[in-house]
Short mmCIF file of C-alpha atoms in Angstrom, two decimals:
data_model
loop_
_atom_site.label_atom_id
_atom_site.label_comp_id
_atom_site.label_asym_id
_atom_site.label_seq_id
_atom_site.Cartn_x
_atom_site.Cartn_y
_atom_site.Cartn_z
CA MET A 1 -18.70 3.43 87.25
CA ALA A 2 -18.89 1.41 84.04
CA ALA A 3 -16.98 2.57 80.96
CA ARG A 4 -18.81 4.18 78.08
CA LEU A 5 -19.28 2.51 74.73
CA PRO A 6 -17.64 4.21 71.75
CA HIS A 7 -20.86 5.05 69.90
CA VAL A 8 -23.62 7.56 70.60
CA VAL A 9 -27.39 7.37 70.67
CA SER A 10 -28.88 9.99 68.36
CA TRP A 11 -32.32 11.45 68.88
CA ILE A 12 -33.96 13.29 65.98
CA ILE A 13 -35.56 16.50 67.20
CA ASP A 14 -38.97 16.36 65.52
CA SER A 15 -41.41 19.27 65.72
CA GLY A 16 -44.08 17.16 64.03
CA ALA A 17 -43.99 14.23 66.47
CA THR A 18 -46.59 14.16 69.23
CA GLU A 19 -44.80 11.50 71.30
CA HIS A 20 -41.24 10.44 72.05
CA ILE A 21 -40.36 7.19 70.23
CA THR A 22 -37.33 4.95 70.68
CA CYS A 23 -36.12 1.79 69.00
CA ASP A 24 -33.22 1.43 71.43
CA ASP A 25 -32.67 -1.15 74.16
CA ILE A 26 -35.74 -1.65 76.33
CA ASN A 27 -33.46 -2.05 79.37
CA LEU A 28 -32.98 1.72 79.40
CA PHE A 29 -36.53 2.13 80.66
CA ASN A 30 -36.84 3.00 84.32
CA ILE A 31 -40.56 2.36 84.52
CA ILE A 32 -42.38 0.10 82.11
CA SER A 33 -46.15 0.02 81.66
CA PRO A 34 -48.43 -1.72 79.15
CA ALA A 35 -48.67 0.09 75.84
CA TRP A 36 -51.65 2.43 75.70
CA GLU A 37 -51.12 2.98 71.94
CA PRO A 38 -51.82 -0.24 69.99
CA SER A 39 -49.86 1.03 66.97
CA VAL A 40 -48.31 4.11 65.40
CA LYS A 41 -48.75 5.15 61.77
CA ILE A 42 -45.54 6.23 60.06
CA PRO A 43 -45.32 8.62 57.05
CA ASN A 44 -45.48 5.82 54.45
CA GLY A 45 -48.88 4.84 55.83
CA GLU A 46 -47.73 1.65 57.56
CA SER A 47 -48.85 0.98 61.14
CA ILE A 48 -46.26 -0.53 63.47
CA PRO A 49 -47.02 -1.88 66.96
CA VAL A 50 -45.99 -0.21 70.20
CA HIS A 51 -44.49 -2.75 72.62
CA VAL A 52 -44.46 -0.79 75.87
CA VAL A 53 -44.61 2.74 77.20
CA GLY A 54 -42.19 3.96 79.83
CA SER A 55 -39.90 6.71 81.02
CA LEU A 56 -36.15 6.94 80.69
CA TYR A 57 -33.24 9.14 81.63
CA LEU A 58 -30.85 10.19 78.90
CA PRO A 59 -27.17 10.41 79.92
CA ASN A 60 -27.35 14.21 79.58
CA GLY A 61 -29.91 14.28 82.40
CA PHE A 62 -33.14 14.62 80.39
CA HIS A 63 -36.04 12.69 81.89
CA LEU A 64 -38.40 11.60 79.13
CA GLU A 65 -41.89 10.56 80.20
CA ARG A 66 -44.31 8.39 78.24
CA VAL A 67 -41.81 7.14 75.66
CA LEU A 68 -43.10 4.65 73.08
CA TYR A 69 -40.80 1.65 72.61
CA ILE A 70 -41.04 0.40 69.02
CA PRO A 71 -38.24 -2.06 68.10
CA LYS A 72 -39.15 -1.94 64.39
CA PHE A 73 -38.73 1.84 64.25
CA GLN A 74 -35.58 2.99 62.43
CA CYS A 75 -34.65 5.92 64.68
CA ASN A 76 -35.28 7.69 67.99
CA LEU A 77 -37.66 10.67 67.85
CA LEU A 78 -37.70 13.49 70.36
CA SER A 79 -41.04 15.32 70.33
CA VAL A 80 -40.52 19.09 70.55
CA SER A 81 -44.03 19.70 71.89
CA ARG A 82 -43.67 17.04 74.60
CA LEU A 83 -40.18 18.15 75.65
CA THR A 84 -41.03 21.85 75.90
CA SER A 85 -44.08 21.00 77.98
CA ASP A 86 -42.45 18.43 80.28
CA LEU A 87 -39.15 20.28 80.86
CA ASN A 88 -40.50 23.84 80.59
CA CYS A 89 -37.88 24.70 77.99
CA THR A 90 -37.65 26.43 74.62
CA PHE A 91 -36.01 25.47 71.32
CA THR A 92 -34.16 27.99 69.16
CA PHE A 93 -33.15 26.76 65.70
CA PHE A 94 -30.13 27.99 63.71
CA PRO A 95 -28.84 26.89 60.27
CA ASP A 96 -26.28 24.47 61.73
CA SER A 97 -27.61 23.78 65.22
CA CYS A 98 -30.37 24.29 67.73
CA ILE A 99 -30.30 25.03 71.45
CA LEU A 100 -32.56 24.13 74.37
CA GLN A 101 -32.96 26.63 77.20
CA ASP A 102 -34.67 26.38 80.55
CA VAL A 103 -37.50 28.96 80.58
CA PRO A 104 -37.20 30.29 84.17
CA SER A 105 -33.39 30.56 84.25
CA ARG A 106 -32.63 30.82 80.51
CA LYS A 107 -29.84 28.33 81.19
CA LEU A 108 -28.58 26.27 78.25
CA ILE A 109 -29.62 22.65 78.85
CA GLY A 110 -29.02 21.02 75.48
CA VAL A 111 -27.58 21.44 71.98
CA GLY A 112 -28.68 19.79 68.74
CA LYS A 113 -26.59 19.49 65.57
CA PHE A 114 -27.92 19.89 62.02
CA ARG A 115 -27.03 16.93 59.81
CA ASN A 116 -28.52 15.66 56.54
CA GLY A 117 -31.51 17.96 56.79
CA LEU A 118 -32.37 17.02 60.39
CA TYR A 119 -31.52 18.24 63.88
CA TYR A 120 -30.00 15.60 66.17
CA LEU A 121 -29.59 15.60 69.92
CA GLU A 122 -26.64 13.27 70.47
CA CYS A 123 -26.20 11.49 73.80
CA PRO A 124 -23.20 9.28 74.66
CA LYS A 125 -24.46 5.76 75.29
CA ASN A 126 -23.26 4.13 78.49
CA GLU A 127 -22.65 0.45 79.06
CA ALA A 128 -24.44 0.53 82.39
CA VAL A 129 -27.89 1.87 83.13
CA ALA A 130 -26.51 3.26 86.42
CA MET A 131 -24.73 5.99 84.46
CA SER A 132 -27.97 7.38 83.04
CA VAL A 133 -30.02 7.73 86.20
CA THR A 134 -30.10 10.28 88.98
CA SER A 135 -29.71 9.91 92.71
CA ASN A 136 -33.48 10.28 93.08
CA LEU A 137 -34.07 7.09 91.13
CA TRP A 138 -31.45 5.20 93.16
CA HIS A 139 -33.03 6.67 96.29
CA GLN A 140 -36.30 4.99 95.28
CA ARG A 141 -34.72 1.73 94.07
CA LEU A 142 -32.73 1.27 97.28
CA GLY A 143 -35.65 1.58 99.67
CA HIS A 144 -35.61 5.40 99.91
CA ALA A 145 -32.08 5.35 101.31
CA SER A 146 -30.52 8.57 102.56
CA ASP A 147 -27.94 10.52 100.56
CA GLY A 148 -25.36 9.48 103.14
CA LYS A 149 -25.90 5.80 102.40
CA LEU A 150 -25.87 6.37 98.64
CA HIS A 151 -22.60 8.29 98.95
CA HIS A 152 -20.88 5.24 100.43
CA ILE A 153 -21.88 2.92 97.57
CA SER A 154 -18.78 3.08 95.40
CA SER A 155 -20.48 2.01 92.16
CA LEU A 156 -22.81 5.02 92.36
CA LYS A 157 -20.17 7.70 92.93
CA GLY A 158 -20.15 10.46 90.35
CA PHE A 159 -23.80 10.13 89.38
CA HIS A 160 -26.07 13.13 88.84
CA ARG A 161 -27.59 14.26 92.13
CA CYS A 162 -31.06 15.75 92.36
CA ASN A 163 -32.57 17.03 95.58
CA ASN A 164 -36.23 16.65 94.70
CA PHE A 165 -38.88 16.46 97.39
CA CYS A 166 -39.81 12.83 98.14
CA ASP A 167 -43.45 12.60 99.20
CA PRO A 168 -43.39 8.86 100.14
CA CYS A 169 -40.49 9.54 102.53
CA VAL A 170 -42.37 12.32 104.31
CA ARG A 171 -45.54 10.24 104.56
CA ALA A 172 -43.73 7.11 105.73
CA LYS A 173 -41.13 8.59 108.09
CA GLN A 174 -43.05 11.00 110.28
CA THR A 175 -41.98 9.53 113.63
CA ARG A 176 -38.76 8.43 115.28
CA LEU A 177 -37.97 6.22 118.22
CA PRO A 178 -36.54 8.18 121.18
CA PHE A 179 -33.93 5.56 122.01
CA SER A 180 -30.25 6.44 121.78
CA THR A 181 -28.01 4.48 119.41
CA SER A 182 -26.64 1.26 120.89
CA ALA A 183 -22.97 0.46 120.41
CA ILE A 184 -21.95 -2.99 119.24
CA LYS A 185 -21.10 -5.09 122.28
CA THR A 186 -19.90 -8.25 120.53
CA THR A 187 -16.75 -9.29 118.67
CA ARG A 188 -18.04 -11.85 116.18
CA CYS A 189 -21.10 -12.80 114.17
CA PHE A 190 -24.02 -14.37 116.07
CA GLU A 191 -22.41 -13.98 119.48
CA MET A 192 -25.68 -12.27 120.41
CA ILE A 193 -28.93 -11.89 118.49
CA HIS A 194 -31.81 -9.54 119.25
CA CYS A 195 -35.35 -10.85 118.69
CA ASP A 196 -38.79 -9.28 118.72
CA ILE A 197 -42.27 -9.77 117.28
CA TRP A 198 -44.26 -7.12 115.48
CA GLY A 199 -48.03 -7.24 115.01
CA PRO A 200 -50.82 -7.95 114.57
CA TYR A 201 -51.31 -5.88 111.44
CA ARG A 202 -54.81 -4.64 110.66
CA CYS A 203 -55.17 -6.95 107.65
CA ASP A 204 -53.68 -10.22 106.45
CA SER A 205 -50.86 -10.18 103.93
CA ILE A 206 -51.44 -12.06 100.67
CA SER A 207 -49.75 -15.03 102.34
CA GLY A 208 -52.09 -14.80 105.34
CA ALA A 209 -49.53 -13.34 107.78
CA ARG A 210 -50.49 -10.96 110.59
CA TYR A 211 -47.12 -10.80 112.42
CA PHE A 212 -43.44 -10.96 111.69
CA LEU A 213 -40.47 -12.11 113.76
CA SER A 214 -37.31 -10.01 113.47
CA ILE A 215 -33.85 -11.35 114.33
CA VAL A 216 -30.90 -8.92 114.35
CA ASP A 217 -27.27 -9.98 114.70
CA ASP A 218 -25.56 -7.61 117.13
CA PHE A 219 -22.14 -7.67 115.43
CA THR A 220 -23.11 -7.21 111.76
CA ARG A 221 -26.58 -5.67 112.24
CA GLY A 222 -27.81 -8.17 109.67
CA VAL A 223 -31.55 -8.76 109.95
CA TRP A 224 -33.77 -11.76 109.17
CA VAL A 225 -37.56 -11.58 109.11
CA TYR A 226 -40.12 -14.39 109.21
CA LEU A 227 -43.77 -13.68 108.35
CA MET A 228 -46.19 -15.47 110.70
CA LYS A 229 -49.91 -16.12 110.83
CA ASN A 230 -49.75 -16.30 114.63
CA LYS A 231 -47.18 -16.07 117.44
CA SER A 232 -47.28 -19.74 118.31
CA ILE A 233 -44.76 -20.61 115.58
CA VAL A 234 -42.01 -18.37 117.02
CA PRO A 235 -40.16 -21.37 118.57
CA GLN A 236 -40.12 -23.15 115.21
CA PHE A 237 -38.60 -20.15 113.40
CA LEU A 238 -36.10 -19.34 116.16
CA ILE A 239 -34.76 -22.91 116.26
CA GLN A 240 -34.72 -22.96 112.46
CA PHE A 241 -32.63 -19.76 112.46
CA CYS A 242 -30.10 -21.11 114.98
CA ASN A 243 -29.72 -24.29 112.91
CA MET A 244 -29.18 -22.19 109.77
CA VAL A 245 -26.41 -20.21 111.51
CA ASN A 246 -24.72 -23.42 112.59
CA THR A 247 -24.87 -24.98 109.11
CA GLN A 248 -24.30 -22.01 106.81
CA PHE A 249 -21.88 -19.92 108.89
CA GLU A 250 -20.34 -22.60 111.14
CA GLN A 251 -21.13 -20.41 114.15
CA LYS A 252 -23.26 -20.94 117.23
CA VAL A 253 -25.64 -18.44 118.76
CA LYS A 254 -24.46 -17.75 122.31
CA ARG A 255 -27.01 -15.23 123.62
CA ILE A 256 -30.54 -14.26 122.68
CA ARG A 257 -31.88 -10.89 123.85
CA THR A 258 -35.64 -10.30 123.80
CA ASP A 259 -38.36 -8.45 125.62
CA ASN A 260 -40.51 -10.33 128.14
CA GLY A 261 -42.68 -11.90 125.46
CA VAL A 262 -43.89 -15.33 126.50
CA GLU A 263 -43.30 -16.59 122.95
CA PHE A 264 -39.56 -16.71 123.70
CA GLN A 265 -40.04 -18.47 127.04
CA THR A 266 -41.91 -21.63 126.10
CA ASN A 267 -40.96 -25.06 127.40
CA ILE A 268 -39.81 -26.06 123.92
CA LEU A 269 -37.42 -23.10 123.74
CA PHE A 270 -36.18 -23.43 127.33
CA ASP A 271 -35.27 -27.03 126.55
CA TYR A 272 -33.52 -25.92 123.34
CA TYR A 273 -31.60 -23.15 125.16
CA LYS A 274 -30.42 -25.67 127.76
CA ARG A 275 -29.32 -28.28 125.22
CA SER A 276 -27.55 -25.69 123.04
CA GLY A 277 -25.91 -23.71 125.85
CA ILE A 278 -27.71 -20.50 124.81
CA LEU A 279 -28.26 -17.75 127.39
CA LEU A 280 -31.61 -15.93 127.26
CA GLU A 281 -31.49 -12.24 128.23
CA THR A 282 -34.81 -10.45 128.72
CA SER A 283 -35.48 -6.75 129.20
CA CYS A 284 -37.15 -5.30 132.28
CA THR A 285 -40.92 -4.91 132.20
CA ASP A 286 -42.12 -1.81 130.30
CA THR A 287 -38.56 -0.97 129.24
CA PRO A 288 -38.37 -1.56 125.47
CA GLN A 289 -35.20 0.58 125.38
CA GLN A 290 -33.28 -2.43 126.70
CA ASN A 291 -34.20 -4.23 123.50
CA GLY A 292 -33.55 -1.09 121.47
CA VAL A 293 -31.53 -2.65 118.64
CA VAL A 294 -34.43 -4.67 117.30
CA GLU A 295 -37.00 -2.00 118.26
CA ARG A 296 -35.17 0.52 116.08
CA LYS A 297 -34.81 -2.07 113.33
CA HIS A 298 -38.59 -2.58 113.40
CA ARG A 299 -39.13 1.14 112.96
CA HIS A 300 -36.61 1.26 110.12
CA ILE A 301 -38.20 -1.70 108.33
CA LEU A 302 -41.74 -0.37 108.72
CA GLU A 303 -40.89 3.14 107.54
CA VAL A 304 -39.10 1.93 104.43
CA ALA A 305 -41.85 -0.63 103.70
CA ARG A 306 -44.47 2.13 103.86
CA ALA A 307 -42.37 4.32 101.56
CA LEU A 308 -42.04 1.48 99.03
CA ARG A 309 -45.77 0.78 99.12
CA PHE A 310 -46.67 4.47 98.74
CA GLN A 311 -44.21 4.79 95.85
CA SER A 312 -45.48 1.68 94.05
CA GLY A 313 -49.18 2.07 94.79
CA LEU A 314 -49.48 -1.59 95.84
CA PRO A 315 -52.61 -2.73 97.73
CA ILE A 316 -52.34 -2.88 101.52
CA ASP A 317 -52.33 -6.68 101.58
CA PHE A 318 -48.85 -6.63 100.00
CA TRP A 319 -47.40 -5.26 103.25
CA GLY A 320 -45.66 -8.57 104.02
CA GLU A 321 -43.89 -8.68 100.66
CA CYS A 322 -42.82 -5.05 101.16
CA ILE A 323 -41.29 -6.05 104.52
CA LEU A 324 -39.30 -8.89 102.93
CA THR A 325 -38.11 -6.60 100.12
CA VAL A 326 -36.96 -3.99 102.62
CA VAL A 327 -34.95 -6.55 104.60
CA TYR A 328 -33.21 -7.67 101.41
CA ILE A 329 -32.29 -4.06 100.60
CA ILE A 330 -31.10 -2.85 104.01
CA ASN A 331 -28.88 -5.91 104.45
CA ARG A 332 -27.00 -4.65 101.39
CA LEU A 333 -26.77 -0.95 102.28
CA PRO A 334 -23.88 0.63 104.22
CA SER A 335 -24.47 1.48 107.87
CA PRO A 336 -22.48 4.01 109.93
CA ILE A 337 -22.58 1.79 113.01
CA ILE A 338 -20.46 -0.83 111.19
CA SER A 339 -18.01 1.66 109.61
CA ASN A 340 -20.18 2.24 106.53
CA LYS A 341 -20.02 -1.38 105.50
CA SER A 342 -23.14 -3.39 104.77
CA PRO A 343 -24.33 -6.32 106.89
CA PHE A 344 -23.91 -8.48 103.79
CA GLU A 345 -20.21 -7.52 103.59
CA MET A 346 -19.72 -8.28 107.27
CA LEU A 347 -21.37 -11.69 106.98
CA PHE A 348 -19.77 -12.88 103.75
#
């Protein structure tokens, strides 16, 4: 984890403030939305503009919702009324300090110090935003990844873990493929690739796509996805992929495993297979298990894409962009089948 900076961020505990206000770095915001308050009037009568409204995690674990970001403000204000309502806690004030307690458990969750006539909640400021967020936020940022995957990301070790219920995960991941896990049968990148087509979807993506082509490398489990308006352009994308492998990785695809889809058995592709020395392996009719690697990858991609869309509230026609985002994420997450390395590590 990143080292901490030597100074602290002080929050004034203000019983008269109706909203949390910060003048600190906007990068600390986890979620940023347009300002719903055009300006805030300060005690001297001056009105100063609100730039944005968002939520943030303090390093001590407090999650502050609806925080006003005002760069021209001279301090950070912590609203007592908002905090007691949002965190279900109580404040008790003493001559030299104040304490925050969780109402149900009566557990001490924070301490403020009295200084120059004010009570301050002091939080060590970290150099990296990663230090101030919980596992739930990383779970959402990394495509609703499991705790097991997060545990193997070294830069996230030691962060605060929360086991909150994740509604998008439950809604998006209600089914599982019955296929058993396939062992890796190759010894180098692109010795064999698994290909399959998914679609048509019930509506066009914003780019007009109804299908997508998935290509999975057997050795690294890296995945590439191409959005398509129709299946007829499969040969174009498959040849384009093989050329990319040859140029960027100085490797040649030796075998291609697919189902019995006619899109992989066109005259154009048969001629390309012959010229390139590529062997085509097809599964038996009505036996998708024989193409299980890419079938499972489809299910993984679709589940995570649904979770991302549910979490973000994006319109349905952004499904294609969600798919591409998911592929970017899972190529960078550790996988147990490749010794908890990521496909990106294996490839580069």
